[in-house]
Coordinates of N, CA and C in Angstrom, one line a residue:
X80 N 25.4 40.0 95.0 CA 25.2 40.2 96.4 C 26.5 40.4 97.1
X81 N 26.7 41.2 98.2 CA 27.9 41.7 98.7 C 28.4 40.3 99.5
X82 N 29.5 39.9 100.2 CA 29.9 38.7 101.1 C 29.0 39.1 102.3
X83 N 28.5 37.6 102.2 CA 28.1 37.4 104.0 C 29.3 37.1 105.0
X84 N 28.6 38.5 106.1 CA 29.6 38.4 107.1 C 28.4 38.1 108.2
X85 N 28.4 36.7 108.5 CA 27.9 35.7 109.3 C 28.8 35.5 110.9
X86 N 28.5 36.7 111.7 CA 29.0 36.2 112.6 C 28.1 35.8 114.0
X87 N 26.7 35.8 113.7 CA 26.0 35.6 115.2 C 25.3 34.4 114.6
X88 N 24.4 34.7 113.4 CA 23.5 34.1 113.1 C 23.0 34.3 111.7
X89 N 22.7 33.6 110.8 CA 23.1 33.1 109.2 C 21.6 34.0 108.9
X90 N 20.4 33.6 109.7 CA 18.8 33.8 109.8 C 18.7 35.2 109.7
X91 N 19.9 36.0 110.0 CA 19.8 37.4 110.4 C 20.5 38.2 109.0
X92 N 21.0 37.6 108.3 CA 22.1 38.2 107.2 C 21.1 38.1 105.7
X93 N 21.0 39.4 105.4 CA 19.7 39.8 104.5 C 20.0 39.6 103.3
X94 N 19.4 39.8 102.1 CA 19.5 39.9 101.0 C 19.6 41.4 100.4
X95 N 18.8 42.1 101.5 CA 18.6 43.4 100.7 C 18.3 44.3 101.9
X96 N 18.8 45.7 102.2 CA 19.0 46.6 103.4 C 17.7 46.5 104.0
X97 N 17.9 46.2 105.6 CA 16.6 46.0 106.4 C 16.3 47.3 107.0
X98 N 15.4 47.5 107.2 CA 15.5 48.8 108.4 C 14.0 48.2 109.7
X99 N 15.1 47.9 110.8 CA 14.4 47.5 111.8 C 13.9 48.7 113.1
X100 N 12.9 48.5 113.7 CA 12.7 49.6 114.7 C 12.5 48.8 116.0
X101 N 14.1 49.9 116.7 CA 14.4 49.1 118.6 C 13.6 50.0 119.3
X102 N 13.1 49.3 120.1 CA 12.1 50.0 121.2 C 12.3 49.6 122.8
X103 N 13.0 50.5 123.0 CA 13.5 50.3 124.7 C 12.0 50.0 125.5
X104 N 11.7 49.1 126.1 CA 10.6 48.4 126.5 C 10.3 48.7 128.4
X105 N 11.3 49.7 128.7 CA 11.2 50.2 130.4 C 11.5 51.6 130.4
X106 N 10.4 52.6 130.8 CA 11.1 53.9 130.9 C 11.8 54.4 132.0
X107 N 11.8 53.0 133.3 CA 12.2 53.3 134.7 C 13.9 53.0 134.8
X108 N 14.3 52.3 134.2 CA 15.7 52.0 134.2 C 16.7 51.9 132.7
X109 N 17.7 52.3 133.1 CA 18.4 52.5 131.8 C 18.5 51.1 131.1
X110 N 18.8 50.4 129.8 CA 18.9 49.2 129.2 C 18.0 48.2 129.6
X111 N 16.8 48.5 130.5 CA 15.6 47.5 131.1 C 15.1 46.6 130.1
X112 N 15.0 46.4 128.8 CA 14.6 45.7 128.1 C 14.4 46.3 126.9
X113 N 14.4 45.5 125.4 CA 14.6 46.2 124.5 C 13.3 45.0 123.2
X114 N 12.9 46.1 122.6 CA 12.3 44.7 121.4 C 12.3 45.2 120.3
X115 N 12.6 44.8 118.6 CA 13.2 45.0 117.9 C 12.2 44.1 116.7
X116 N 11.6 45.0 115.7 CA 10.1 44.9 114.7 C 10.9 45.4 113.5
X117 N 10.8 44.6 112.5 CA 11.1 44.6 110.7 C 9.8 45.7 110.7
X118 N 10.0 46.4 109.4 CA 9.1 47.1 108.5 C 7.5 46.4 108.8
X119 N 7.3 45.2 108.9 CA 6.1 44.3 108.9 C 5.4 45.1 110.2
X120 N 5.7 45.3 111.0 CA 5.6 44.8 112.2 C 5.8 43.7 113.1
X121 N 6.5 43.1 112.1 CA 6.9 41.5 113.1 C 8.4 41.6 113.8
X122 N 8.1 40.9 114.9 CA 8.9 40.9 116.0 C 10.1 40.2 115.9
X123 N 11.2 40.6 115.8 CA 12.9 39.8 115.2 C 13.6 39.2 116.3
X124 N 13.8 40.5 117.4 CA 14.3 40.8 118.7 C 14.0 40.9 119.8
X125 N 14.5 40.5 121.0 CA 14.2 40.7 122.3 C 14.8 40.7 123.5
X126 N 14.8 41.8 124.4 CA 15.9 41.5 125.7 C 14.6 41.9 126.7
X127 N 15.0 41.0 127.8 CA 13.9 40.5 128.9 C 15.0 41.2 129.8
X128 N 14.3 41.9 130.7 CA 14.9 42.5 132.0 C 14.1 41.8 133.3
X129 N 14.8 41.6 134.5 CA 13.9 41.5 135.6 C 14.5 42.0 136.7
X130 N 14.0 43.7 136.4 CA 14.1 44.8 137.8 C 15.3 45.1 137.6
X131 N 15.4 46.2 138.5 CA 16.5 47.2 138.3 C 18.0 46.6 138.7
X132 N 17.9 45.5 139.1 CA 19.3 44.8 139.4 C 19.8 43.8 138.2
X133 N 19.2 44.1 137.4 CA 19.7 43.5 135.5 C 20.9 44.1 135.2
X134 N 21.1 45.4 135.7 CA 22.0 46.4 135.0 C 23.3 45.7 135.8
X135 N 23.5 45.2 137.4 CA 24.5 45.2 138.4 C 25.3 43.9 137.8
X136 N 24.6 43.0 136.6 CA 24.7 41.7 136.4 C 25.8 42.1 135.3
X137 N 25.9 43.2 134.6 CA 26.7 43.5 133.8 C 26.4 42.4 132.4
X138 N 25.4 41.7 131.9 CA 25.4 41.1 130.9 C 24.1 40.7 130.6
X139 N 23.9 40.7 129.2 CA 22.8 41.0 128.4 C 22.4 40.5 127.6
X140 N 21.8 39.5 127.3 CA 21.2 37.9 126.4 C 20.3 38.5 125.3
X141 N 21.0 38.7 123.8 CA 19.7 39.3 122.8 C 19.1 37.5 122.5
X142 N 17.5 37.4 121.8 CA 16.8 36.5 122.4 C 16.0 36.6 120.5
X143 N 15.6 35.8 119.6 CA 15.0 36.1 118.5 C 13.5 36.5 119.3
X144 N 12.9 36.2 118.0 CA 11.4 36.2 119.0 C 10.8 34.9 118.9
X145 N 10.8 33.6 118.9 CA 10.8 32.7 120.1 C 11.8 32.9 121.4
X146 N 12.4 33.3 121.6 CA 12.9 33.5 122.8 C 13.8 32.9 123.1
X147 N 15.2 31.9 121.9 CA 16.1 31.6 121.6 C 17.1 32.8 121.7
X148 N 18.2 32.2 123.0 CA 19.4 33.0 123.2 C 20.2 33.1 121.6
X149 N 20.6 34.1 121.2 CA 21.0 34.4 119.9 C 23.0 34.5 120.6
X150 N 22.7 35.6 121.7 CA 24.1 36.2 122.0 C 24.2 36.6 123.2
X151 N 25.1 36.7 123.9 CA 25.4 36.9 125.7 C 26.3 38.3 125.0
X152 N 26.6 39.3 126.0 CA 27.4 41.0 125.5 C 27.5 41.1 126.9
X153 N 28.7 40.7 127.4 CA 29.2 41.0 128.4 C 30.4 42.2 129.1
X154 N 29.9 42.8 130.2 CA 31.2 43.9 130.5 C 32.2 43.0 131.3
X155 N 33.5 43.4 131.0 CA 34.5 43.2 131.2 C 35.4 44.2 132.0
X156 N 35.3 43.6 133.2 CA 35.5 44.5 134.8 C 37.2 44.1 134.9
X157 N 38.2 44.7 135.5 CA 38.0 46.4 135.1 C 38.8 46.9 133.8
X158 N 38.1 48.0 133.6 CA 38.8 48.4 131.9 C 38.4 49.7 131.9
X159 N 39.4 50.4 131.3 CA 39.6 51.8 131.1 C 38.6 52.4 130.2
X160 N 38.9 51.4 128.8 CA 38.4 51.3 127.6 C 36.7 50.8 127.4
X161 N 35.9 50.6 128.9 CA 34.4 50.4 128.3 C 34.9 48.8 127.6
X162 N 35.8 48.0 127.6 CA 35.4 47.1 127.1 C 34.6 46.2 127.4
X163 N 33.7 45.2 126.2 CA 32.9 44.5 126.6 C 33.0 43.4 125.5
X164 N 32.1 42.1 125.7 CA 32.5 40.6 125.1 C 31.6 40.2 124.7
X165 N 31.6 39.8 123.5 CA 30.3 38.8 122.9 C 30.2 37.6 123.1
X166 N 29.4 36.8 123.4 CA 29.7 35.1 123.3 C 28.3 34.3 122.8
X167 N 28.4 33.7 121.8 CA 27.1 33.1 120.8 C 26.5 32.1 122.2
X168 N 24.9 32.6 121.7 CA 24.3 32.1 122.4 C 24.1 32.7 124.3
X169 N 23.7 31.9 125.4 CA 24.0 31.7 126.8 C 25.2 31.7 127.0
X170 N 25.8 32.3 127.3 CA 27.6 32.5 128.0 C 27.1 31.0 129.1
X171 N 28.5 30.6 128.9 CA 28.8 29.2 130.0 C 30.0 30.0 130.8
X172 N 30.3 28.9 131.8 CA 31.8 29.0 132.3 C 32.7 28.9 131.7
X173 N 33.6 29.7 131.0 CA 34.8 29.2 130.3 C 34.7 28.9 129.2
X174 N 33.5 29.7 128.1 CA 33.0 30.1 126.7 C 34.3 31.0 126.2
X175 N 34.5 31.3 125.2 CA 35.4 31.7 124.7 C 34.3 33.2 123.6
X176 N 35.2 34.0 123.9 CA 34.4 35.2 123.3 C 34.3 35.2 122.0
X177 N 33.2 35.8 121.0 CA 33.8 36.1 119.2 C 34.0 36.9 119.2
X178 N 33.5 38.5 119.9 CA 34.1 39.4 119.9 C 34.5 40.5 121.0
X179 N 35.1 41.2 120.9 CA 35.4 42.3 121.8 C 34.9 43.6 121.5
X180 N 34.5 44.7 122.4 CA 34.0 45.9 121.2 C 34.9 47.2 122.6
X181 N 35.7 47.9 122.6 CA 35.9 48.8 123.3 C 36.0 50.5 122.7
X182 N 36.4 51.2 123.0 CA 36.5 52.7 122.9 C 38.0 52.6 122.1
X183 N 38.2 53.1 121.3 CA 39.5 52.9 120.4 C 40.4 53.7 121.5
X184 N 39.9 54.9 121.9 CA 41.0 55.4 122.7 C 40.9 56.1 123.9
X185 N 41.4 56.0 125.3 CA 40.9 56.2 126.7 C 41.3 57.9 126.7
X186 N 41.7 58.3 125.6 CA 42.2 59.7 126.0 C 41.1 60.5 125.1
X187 N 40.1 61.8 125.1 CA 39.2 61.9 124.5 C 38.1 61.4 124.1
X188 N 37.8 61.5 123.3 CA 36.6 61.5 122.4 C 36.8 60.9 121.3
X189 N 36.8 59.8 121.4 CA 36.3 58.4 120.4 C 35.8 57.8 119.8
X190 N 36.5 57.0 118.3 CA 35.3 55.9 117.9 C 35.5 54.8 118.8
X191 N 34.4 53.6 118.6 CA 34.3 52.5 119.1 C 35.3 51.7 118.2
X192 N 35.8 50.5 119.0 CA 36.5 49.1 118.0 C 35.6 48.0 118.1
X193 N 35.3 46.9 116.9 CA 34.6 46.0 117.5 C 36.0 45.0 116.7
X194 N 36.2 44.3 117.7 CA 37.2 42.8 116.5 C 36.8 41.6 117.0
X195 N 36.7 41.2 115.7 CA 35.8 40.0 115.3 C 36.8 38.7 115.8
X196 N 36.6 37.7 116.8 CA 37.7 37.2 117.1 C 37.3 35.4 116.8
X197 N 36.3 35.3 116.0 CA 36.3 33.9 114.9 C 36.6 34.0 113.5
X198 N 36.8 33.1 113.1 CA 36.9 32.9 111.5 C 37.8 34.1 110.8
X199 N 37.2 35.2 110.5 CA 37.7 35.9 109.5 C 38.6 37.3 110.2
X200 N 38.3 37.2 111.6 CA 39.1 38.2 112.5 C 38.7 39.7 111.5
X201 N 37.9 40.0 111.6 CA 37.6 41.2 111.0 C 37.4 42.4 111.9
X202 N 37.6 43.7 111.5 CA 37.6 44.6 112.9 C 36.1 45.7 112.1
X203 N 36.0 46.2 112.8 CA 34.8 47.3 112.7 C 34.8 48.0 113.6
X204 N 34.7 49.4 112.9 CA 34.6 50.7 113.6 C 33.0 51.2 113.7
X205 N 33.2 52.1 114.8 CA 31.6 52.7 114.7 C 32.0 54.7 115.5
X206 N 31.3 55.0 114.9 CA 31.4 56.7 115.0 C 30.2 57.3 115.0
X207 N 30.4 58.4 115.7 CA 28.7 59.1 115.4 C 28.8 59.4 117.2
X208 N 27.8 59.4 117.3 CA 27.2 59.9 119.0 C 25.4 59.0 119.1
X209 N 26.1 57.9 119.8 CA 24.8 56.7 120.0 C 23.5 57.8 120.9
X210 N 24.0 58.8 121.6 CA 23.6 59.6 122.7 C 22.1 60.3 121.9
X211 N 22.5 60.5 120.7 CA 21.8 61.4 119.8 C 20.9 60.4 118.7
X212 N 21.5 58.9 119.0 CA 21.1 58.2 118.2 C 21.5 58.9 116.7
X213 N 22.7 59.0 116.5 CA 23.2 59.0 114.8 C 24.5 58.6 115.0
X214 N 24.5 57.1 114.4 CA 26.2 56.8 114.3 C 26.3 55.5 113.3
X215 N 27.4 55.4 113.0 CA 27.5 53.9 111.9 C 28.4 53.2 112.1
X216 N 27.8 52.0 111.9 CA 28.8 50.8 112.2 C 29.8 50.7 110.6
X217 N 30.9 50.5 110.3 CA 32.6 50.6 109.4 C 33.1 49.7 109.3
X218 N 33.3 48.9 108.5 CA 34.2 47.9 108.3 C 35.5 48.5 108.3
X219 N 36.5 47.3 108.0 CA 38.2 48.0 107.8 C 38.2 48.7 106.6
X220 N 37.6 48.9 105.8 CA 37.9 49.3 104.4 C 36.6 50.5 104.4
X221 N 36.3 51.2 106.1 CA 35.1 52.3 105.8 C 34.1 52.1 105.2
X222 N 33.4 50.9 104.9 CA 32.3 51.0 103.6 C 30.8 50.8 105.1
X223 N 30.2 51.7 105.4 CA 29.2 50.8 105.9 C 28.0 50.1 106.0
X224 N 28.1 49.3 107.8 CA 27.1 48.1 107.5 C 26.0 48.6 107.9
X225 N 26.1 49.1 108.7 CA 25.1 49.3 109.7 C 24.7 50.6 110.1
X226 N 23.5 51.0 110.5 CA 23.1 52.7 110.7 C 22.6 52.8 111.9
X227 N 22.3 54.0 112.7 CA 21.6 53.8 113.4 C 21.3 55.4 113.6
X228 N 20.0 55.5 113.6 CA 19.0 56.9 113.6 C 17.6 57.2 114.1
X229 N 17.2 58.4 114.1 CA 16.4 58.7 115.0 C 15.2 58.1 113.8
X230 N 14.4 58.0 114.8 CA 12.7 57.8 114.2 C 12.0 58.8 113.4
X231 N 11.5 58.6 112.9 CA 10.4 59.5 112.3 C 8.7 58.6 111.9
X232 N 8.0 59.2 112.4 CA 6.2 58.9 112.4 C 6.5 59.4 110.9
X233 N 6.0 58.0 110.3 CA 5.6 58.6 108.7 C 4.2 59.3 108.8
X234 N 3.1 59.2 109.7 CA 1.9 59.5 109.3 C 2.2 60.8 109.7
X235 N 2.7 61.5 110.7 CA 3.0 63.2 111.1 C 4.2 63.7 110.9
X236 N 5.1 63.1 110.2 CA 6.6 63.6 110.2 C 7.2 64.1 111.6
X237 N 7.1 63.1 112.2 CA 7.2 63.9 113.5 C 8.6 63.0 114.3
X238 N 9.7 63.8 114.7 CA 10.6 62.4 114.9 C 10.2 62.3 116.4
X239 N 9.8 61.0 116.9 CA 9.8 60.2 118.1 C 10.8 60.3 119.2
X240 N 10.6 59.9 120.6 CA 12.1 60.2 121.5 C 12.8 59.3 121.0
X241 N 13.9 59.6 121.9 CA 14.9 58.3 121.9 C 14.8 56.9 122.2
X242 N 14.2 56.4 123.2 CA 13.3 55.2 123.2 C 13.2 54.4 122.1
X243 N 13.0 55.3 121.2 CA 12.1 54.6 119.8 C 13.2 55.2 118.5
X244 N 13.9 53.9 118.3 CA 14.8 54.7 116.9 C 15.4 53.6 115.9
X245 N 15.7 54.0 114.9 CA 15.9 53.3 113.8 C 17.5 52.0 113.7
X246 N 17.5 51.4 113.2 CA 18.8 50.3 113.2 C 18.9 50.0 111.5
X247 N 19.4 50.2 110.8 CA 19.5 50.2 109.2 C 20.7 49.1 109.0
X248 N 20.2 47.8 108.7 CA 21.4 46.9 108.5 C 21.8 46.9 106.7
X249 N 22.9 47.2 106.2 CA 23.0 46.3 105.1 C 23.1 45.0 104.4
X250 N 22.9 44.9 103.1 CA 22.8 43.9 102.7 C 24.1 42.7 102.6
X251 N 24.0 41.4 103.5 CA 25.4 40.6 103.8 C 25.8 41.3 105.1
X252 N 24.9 42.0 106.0 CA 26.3 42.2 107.1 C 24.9 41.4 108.3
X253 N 25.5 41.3 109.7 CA 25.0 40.0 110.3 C 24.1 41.0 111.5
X254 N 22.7 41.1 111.1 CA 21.8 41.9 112.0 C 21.5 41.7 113.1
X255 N 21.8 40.3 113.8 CA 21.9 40.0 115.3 C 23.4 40.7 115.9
X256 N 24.1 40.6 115.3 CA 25.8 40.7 115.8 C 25.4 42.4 115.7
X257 N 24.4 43.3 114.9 CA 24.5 44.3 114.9 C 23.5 45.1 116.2
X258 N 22.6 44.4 116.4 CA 22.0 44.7 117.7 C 22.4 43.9 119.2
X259 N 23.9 43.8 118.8 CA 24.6 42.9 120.2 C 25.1 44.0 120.1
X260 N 25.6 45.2 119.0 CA 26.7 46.3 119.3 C 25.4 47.2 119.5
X261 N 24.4 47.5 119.2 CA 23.0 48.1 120.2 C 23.3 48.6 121.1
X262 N 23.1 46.9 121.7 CA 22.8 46.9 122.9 C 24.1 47.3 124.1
X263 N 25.4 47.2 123.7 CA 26.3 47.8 124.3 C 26.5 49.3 123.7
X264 N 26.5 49.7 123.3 CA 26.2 51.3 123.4 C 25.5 52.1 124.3
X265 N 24.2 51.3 124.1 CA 23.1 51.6 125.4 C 23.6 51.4 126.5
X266 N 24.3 50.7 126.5 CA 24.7 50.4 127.8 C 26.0 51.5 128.5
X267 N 26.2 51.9 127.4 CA 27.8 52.8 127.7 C 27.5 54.1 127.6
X268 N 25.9 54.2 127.3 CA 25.8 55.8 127.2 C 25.0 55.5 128.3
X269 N 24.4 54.8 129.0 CA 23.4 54.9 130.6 C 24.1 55.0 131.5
X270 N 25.8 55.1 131.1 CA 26.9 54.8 131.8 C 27.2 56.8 132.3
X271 N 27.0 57.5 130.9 CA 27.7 58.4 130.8 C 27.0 59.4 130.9
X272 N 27.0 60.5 132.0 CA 25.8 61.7 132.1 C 26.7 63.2 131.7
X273 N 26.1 63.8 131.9 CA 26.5 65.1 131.9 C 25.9 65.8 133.7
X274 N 27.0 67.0 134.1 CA 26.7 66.6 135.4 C 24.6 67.5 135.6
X275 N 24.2 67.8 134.6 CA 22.8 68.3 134.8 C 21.5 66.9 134.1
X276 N 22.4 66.2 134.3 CA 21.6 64.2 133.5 C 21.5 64.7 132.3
X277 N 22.0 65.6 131.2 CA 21.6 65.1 129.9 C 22.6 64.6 129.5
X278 N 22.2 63.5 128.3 CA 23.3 62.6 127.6 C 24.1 63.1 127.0
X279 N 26.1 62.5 127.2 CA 26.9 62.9 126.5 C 27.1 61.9 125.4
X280 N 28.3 61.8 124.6 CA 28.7 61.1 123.7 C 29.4 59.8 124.6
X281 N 28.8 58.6 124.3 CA 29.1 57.2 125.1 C 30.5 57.1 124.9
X282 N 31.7 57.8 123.7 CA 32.9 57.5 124.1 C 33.5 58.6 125.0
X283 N 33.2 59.6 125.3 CA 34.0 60.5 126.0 C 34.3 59.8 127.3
X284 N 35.5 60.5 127.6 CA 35.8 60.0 129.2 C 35.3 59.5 130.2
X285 N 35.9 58.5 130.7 CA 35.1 57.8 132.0 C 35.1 58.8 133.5

């Protein structure tokens, strides 16, 4: 088995490649809520929204399904870079972050950085266009952990909107920590329009 990279939660770090399906849970507001079903149909994930002033709060609590704070994903005002902050569990006053995730670079069109800022200080990249839903999460050594892609209805072949799309963890990499970088994407592409509202690529310019 590959090393466990254990950074949110141990319960989340698989034995064998999962493929989970996120389901944005509000079609009235951008990041309104989110819930997140293994292959079973059983429920892993959860982000609870209450009304359109969730988004102004700038921070985002993923939840298992008892309804156990897993992770706080906080924006980090002000910053060029889209950056934003993890913190295990309910953020307190004066919690200390595990990780950071921002735009590698404020000029262009970018990958994401994520650095891992407990234990093993590890960095991870992510590339693709979240907008399109096709992008992957990179370790330092490029091999990757994590996927993320559009839906497909096995019974009609038919791919689904965006709303509804795939999250592919690998085997040893930490599937809560990978739907905290989710959930900040979403958040950085509800950020980012084109000036006729269709979605651009969440690193392009602010």
């Amino acid at each position: 088995m590959k090393q466990l990279r254990v950074i949110v939660e141990e319960a989340f770090v698989y034995d064998e490649e999962k493929h989970l399906t996120v389901m944005k849970t509000s079609l009235f507001f951008a990041g309104d809520g989110y819930t997140v079903y293994d292959c079973k149909g059983e429920l892993v994930f959860r982000v609870d929204s209450y009304g359109p002033d969730a988004r102004e709060k700038d921070e985002i609590v993923l939840m298992d399904a008892q309804g156990k704070c897993l992770l706080t994903v906080r924006r980090k005002r002000p910053s060029l870079h889209h950056r934003w902050e993890g913190y295990l569990g309910e953020r307190t006053e004066g919690q200390k972050p595990i990780f950071n995730m921002r735009r590698s670079s404020i000029i262009g069109r970018s990958s994401m950085t994520v650095e891992v800022l407990k234990d093993s200080g590890d960095e991870y990249h992510i590339e693709g266009c979240f907008g399109n839903r096709h992008c992957t999460i990179f370790d330092a050594a490029k091999e990757p952990m994590a996927e993320i892609k559009r839906k497909v209805d096995a019974s009609t072949n038919v791919v689904l909107g965006k709303d509804v799309f795939s999250l592919i963890i690998k085997p040893g990499f930490d599937g809560a920590f990978a739907m905290g970088l989710v959930l900040v994407l979403d958040q950085i592409n509800g950020d980012t329009f084109d000036d006729d509202g269709s979605e651009m690529d969440p690193t392009a310019d602010d």
